Amino acid sequence: MARVPRSSLLLAGFLAASGVTHFAAPKPFDAIVPRVLPGSPRAWTRASGVVELALAAGLAVPRTRRRSAQATALFFVGVFPANVKMAYDWRTRPASARALAYGRLPLQVPLYLWARQAGRPTAG
């Protein structure tokens, strides 16, 4: 059996934890779903949680890691509008809360790059 690179496993763990959190504590995720999306915010929160769990599973399996890593990178691009909404909505909160919301925006870049790297054959 092929060895799963540590970087891929760490990213899978990150996604799995986030996916579980979407179900265990959905309200914060509901609040950042862009209003322009059809349907209820809770449906989007659940769908996002399912996608994160599926991506995590795909990253852990050598046969599906490359495609899952590509999908994960696209996922990080796709959820960026939610982070923008959070930063906008939190613009009047205390400085520490604003720093958290604003900090999520540039964090998407290393997450995207991590996902791209996790799909390479030499990813470690």
PDB file of C-alpha atoms in Angstrom:
ATOM      1  CA  MET A   1       0.000   0.000   0.000  1.00  0.00           C
ATOM      2  CA  ALA A   2       1.309   3.453  -0.911  1.00  0.00           C
ATOM      3  CA  ARG A   3       2.300   5.745   1.905  1.00  0.00           C
ATOM      4  CA  VAL A   4       0.057   8.803   2.310  1.00  0.00           C
ATOM      5  CA  PRO A   5       2.162  11.951   2.453  1.00  0.00           C
ATOM      6  CA  ARG A   6       1.948  13.780   5.765  1.00  0.00           C
ATOM      7  CA  SER A   7       0.912  17.048   4.130  1.00  0.00           C
ATOM      8  CA  SER A   8      -2.043  15.324   2.490  1.00  0.00           C
ATOM      9  CA  LEU A   9      -3.072  13.757   5.790  1.00  0.00           C
ATOM     10  CA  LEU A  10      -2.809  17.056   7.628  1.00  0.00           C
ATOM     11  CA  LEU A  11      -4.964  18.768   5.035  1.00  0.00           C
ATOM     12  CA  ALA A  12      -7.433  15.871   5.178  1.00  0.00           C
ATOM     13  CA  GLY A  13      -7.593  16.235   8.964  1.00  0.00           C
ATOM     14  CA  PHE A  14      -8.154  19.972   8.679  1.00  0.00           C
ATOM     15  CA  LEU A  15     -11.002  19.456   6.209  1.00  0.00           C
ATOM     16  CA  ALA A  16     -12.538  16.629   8.243  1.00  0.00           C
ATOM     17  CA  ALA A  17     -12.517  18.736  11.413  1.00  0.00           C
ATOM     18  CA  SER A  18     -14.068  21.647   9.559  1.00  0.00           C
ATOM     19  CA  GLY A  19     -16.665  19.381   7.955  1.00  0.00           C
ATOM     20  CA  VAL A  20     -17.697  17.934  11.307  1.00  0.00           C
ATOM     21  CA  THR A  21     -17.893  21.429  12.789  1.00  0.00           C
ATOM     22  CA  HIS A  22     -20.359  22.421  10.062  1.00  0.00           C
ATOM     23  CA  PHE A  23     -22.769  19.880  11.584  1.00  0.00           C
ATOM     24  CA  ALA A  24     -21.850  20.215  15.271  1.00  0.00           C
ATOM     25  CA  ALA A  25     -22.000  24.028  15.382  1.00  0.00           C
ATOM     26  CA  PRO A  26     -23.645  25.273  12.167  1.00  0.00           C
ATOM     27  CA  LYS A  27     -24.810  28.759  13.214  1.00  0.00           C
ATOM     28  CA  PRO A  28     -21.509  30.603  12.562  1.00  0.00           C
ATOM     29  CA  PHE A  29     -21.341  29.016   9.105  1.00  0.00           C
ATOM     30  CA  ASP A  30     -24.976  29.864   8.368  1.00  0.00           C
ATOM     31  CA  ALA A  31     -24.190  33.513   9.127  1.00  0.00           C
ATOM     32  CA  ILE A  32     -21.492  33.779   6.432  1.00  0.00           C
ATOM     33  CA  VAL A  33     -23.419  32.188   3.578  1.00  0.00           C
ATOM     34  CA  PRO A  34     -23.806  34.924   0.946  1.00  0.00           C
ATOM     35  CA  ARG A  35     -27.428  36.047   0.692  1.00  0.00           C
ATOM     36  CA  VAL A  36     -27.368  35.826  -3.105  1.00  0.00           C
ATOM     37  CA  LEU A  37     -27.259  32.022  -2.957  1.00  0.00           C
ATOM     38  CA  PRO A  38     -30.637  30.316  -3.387  1.00  0.00           C
ATOM     39  CA  GLY A  39     -32.088  28.223  -0.610  1.00  0.00           C
ATOM     40  CA  SER A  40     -31.465  28.341   3.101  1.00  0.00           C
ATOM     41  CA  PRO A  41     -28.101  29.111   4.658  1.00  0.00           C
ATOM     42  CA  ARG A  42     -28.362  25.880   6.673  1.00  0.00           C
ATOM     43  CA  ALA A  43     -28.619  23.844   3.464  1.00  0.00           C
ATOM     44  CA  TRP A  44     -25.420  25.490   2.207  1.00  0.00           C
ATOM     45  CA  THR A  45     -23.722  24.905   5.549  1.00  0.00           C
ATOM     46  CA  ARG A  46     -24.610  21.216   5.428  1.00  0.00           C
ATOM     47  CA  ALA A  47     -23.609  20.888   1.788  1.00  0.00           C
ATOM     48  CA  SER A  48     -20.279  22.542   2.521  1.00  0.00           C
ATOM     49  CA  GLY A  49     -19.719  20.174   5.447  1.00  0.00           C
ATOM     50  CA  VAL A  50     -20.442  17.159   3.258  1.00  0.00           C
ATOM     51  CA  VAL A  51     -18.063  18.437   0.584  1.00  0.00           C
ATOM     52  CA  GLU A  52     -15.305  18.974   3.152  1.00  0.00           C
ATOM     53  CA  LEU A  53     -15.746  15.449   4.513  1.00  0.00           C
ATOM     54  CA  ALA A  54     -15.673  13.989   0.998  1.00  0.00           C
ATOM     55  CA  LEU A  55     -12.559  15.975   0.105  1.00  0.00           C
ATOM     56  CA  ALA A  56     -10.879  14.821   3.312  1.00  0.00           C
ATOM     57  CA  ALA A  57     -11.616  11.195   2.472  1.00  0.00           C
ATOM     58  CA  GLY A  58     -10.352  11.661  -1.069  1.00  0.00           C
ATOM     59  CA  LEU A  59      -7.089  13.198   0.117  1.00  0.00           C
ATOM     60  CA  ALA A  60      -6.443  10.257   2.421  1.00  0.00           C
ATOM     61  CA  VAL A  61      -6.706   7.685  -0.375  1.00  0.00           C
ATOM     62  CA  PRO A  62      -3.665   7.532  -2.691  1.00  0.00           C
ATOM     63  CA  ARG A  63      -5.750   6.612  -5.739  1.00  0.00           C
ATOM     64  CA  THR A  64      -7.981   9.685  -5.402  1.00  0.00           C
ATOM     65  CA  ARG A  65      -5.543  12.122  -3.804  1.00  0.00           C
ATOM     66  CA  ARG A  66      -4.565  14.007  -6.959  1.00  0.00           C
ATOM     67  CA  ARG A  67      -8.142  14.711  -8.074  1.00  0.00           C
ATOM     68  CA  SER A  68      -9.258  15.436  -4.516  1.00  0.00           C
ATOM     69  CA  ALA A  69      -6.420  17.912  -4.076  1.00  0.00           C
ATOM     70  CA  GLN A  70      -7.476  19.702  -7.261  1.00  0.00           C
ATOM     71  CA  ALA A  71     -11.086  19.775  -6.071  1.00  0.00           C
ATOM     72  CA  THR A  72      -9.941  21.040  -2.654  1.00  0.00           C
ATOM     73  CA  ALA A  73      -8.061  23.919  -4.256  1.00  0.00           C
ATOM     74  CA  LEU A  74     -11.197  24.853  -6.202  1.00  0.00           C
ATOM     75  CA  PHE A  75     -13.267  24.509  -3.035  1.00  0.00           C
ATOM     76  CA  PHE A  76     -11.034  27.036  -1.251  1.00  0.00           C
ATOM     77  CA  VAL A  77     -11.587  29.447  -4.139  1.00  0.00           C
ATOM     78  CA  GLY A  78     -15.329  28.772  -4.023  1.00  0.00           C
ATOM     79  CA  VAL A  79     -15.743  29.543  -0.321  1.00  0.00           C
ATOM     80  CA  PHE A  80     -13.817  32.819  -0.572  1.00  0.00           C
ATOM     81  CA  PRO A  81     -17.040  34.866  -0.994  1.00  0.00           C
ATOM     82  CA  ALA A  82     -18.212  33.601   2.411  1.00  0.00           C
ATOM     83  CA  ASN A  83     -15.008  34.919   3.957  1.00  0.00           C
ATOM     84  CA  VAL A  84     -15.517  38.264   2.215  1.00  0.00           C
ATOM     85  CA  LYS A  85     -19.065  38.398   3.591  1.00  0.00           C
ATOM     86  CA  MET A  86     -17.797  37.628   7.077  1.00  0.00           C
ATOM     87  CA  ALA A  87     -15.181  40.391   6.859  1.00  0.00           C
ATOM     88  CA  TYR A  88     -17.821  42.851   5.667  1.00  0.00           C
ATOM     89  CA  ASP A  89     -20.378  41.846   8.296  1.00  0.00           C
ATOM     90  CA  TRP A  90     -17.795  42.046  11.084  1.00  0.00           C
ATOM     91  CA  ARG A  91     -16.399  45.452  10.084  1.00  0.00           C
ATOM     92  CA  THR A  92     -18.004  47.145  13.116  1.00  0.00           C
ATOM     93  CA  ARG A  93     -17.116  44.488  15.690  1.00  0.00           C
ATOM     94  CA  PRO A  94     -14.288  44.882  18.202  1.00  0.00           C
ATOM     95  CA  ALA A  95     -10.750  44.924  16.810  1.00  0.00           C
ATOM     96  CA  SER A  96     -10.008  41.315  17.790  1.00  0.00           C
ATOM     97  CA  ALA A  97     -13.092  40.034  15.944  1.00  0.00           C
ATOM     98  CA  ARG A  98     -12.296  42.183  12.906  1.00  0.00           C
ATOM     99  CA  ALA A  99      -8.736  40.841  12.900  1.00  0.00           C
ATOM    100  CA  LEU A 100     -10.088  37.290  12.843  1.00  0.00           C
ATOM    101  CA  ALA A 101     -12.494  38.046  10.002  1.00  0.00           C
ATOM    102  CA  TYR A 102      -9.933  39.973   7.969  1.00  0.00           C
ATOM    103  CA  GLY A 103      -7.272  37.357   8.658  1.00  0.00           C
ATOM    104  CA  ARG A 104      -9.363  34.683   6.982  1.00  0.00           C
ATOM    105  CA  LEU A 105      -9.109  36.490   3.643  1.00  0.00           C
ATOM    106  CA  PRO A 106      -5.359  36.088   2.989  1.00  0.00           C
ATOM    107  CA  LEU A 107      -5.421  32.664   4.659  1.00  0.00           C
ATOM    108  CA  GLN A 108      -7.219  31.317   1.588  1.00  0.00           C
ATOM    109  CA  VAL A 109      -4.028  31.731  -0.460  1.00  0.00           C
ATOM    110  CA  PRO A 110      -1.868  29.320   1.580  1.00  0.00           C
ATOM    111  CA  LEU A 111      -4.804  26.916   1.869  1.00  0.00           C
ATOM    112  CA  TYR A 112      -5.170  26.931  -1.909  1.00  0.00           C
ATOM    113  CA  LEU A 113      -1.433  26.392  -2.377  1.00  0.00           C
ATOM    114  CA  TRP A 114      -1.436  23.626   0.240  1.00  0.00           C
ATOM    115  CA  ALA A 115      -4.176  21.813  -1.643  1.00  0.00           C
ATOM    116  CA  ARG A 116      -2.294  22.154  -4.919  1.00  0.00           C
ATOM    117  CA  GLN A 117       0.867  20.806  -3.296  1.00  0.00           C
ATOM    118  CA  ALA A 118      -0.947  17.917  -1.608  1.00  0.00           C
ATOM    119  CA  GLY A 119      -1.894  16.485  -4.990  1.00  0.00           C
ATOM    120  CA  ARG A 120       1.646  16.264  -6.313  1.00  0.00           C
ATOM    121  CA  PRO A 121       3.311  12.853  -6.340  1.00  0.00           C
ATOM    122  CA  THR A 122       6.153  14.113  -4.151  1.00  0.00           C
ATOM    123  CA  ALA A 123       3.860  15.870  -1.661  1.00  0.00           C
ATOM    124  CA  GLY A 124       5.048  15.261   1.855  1.00  0.00           C
TER     125      GLY A 124
END
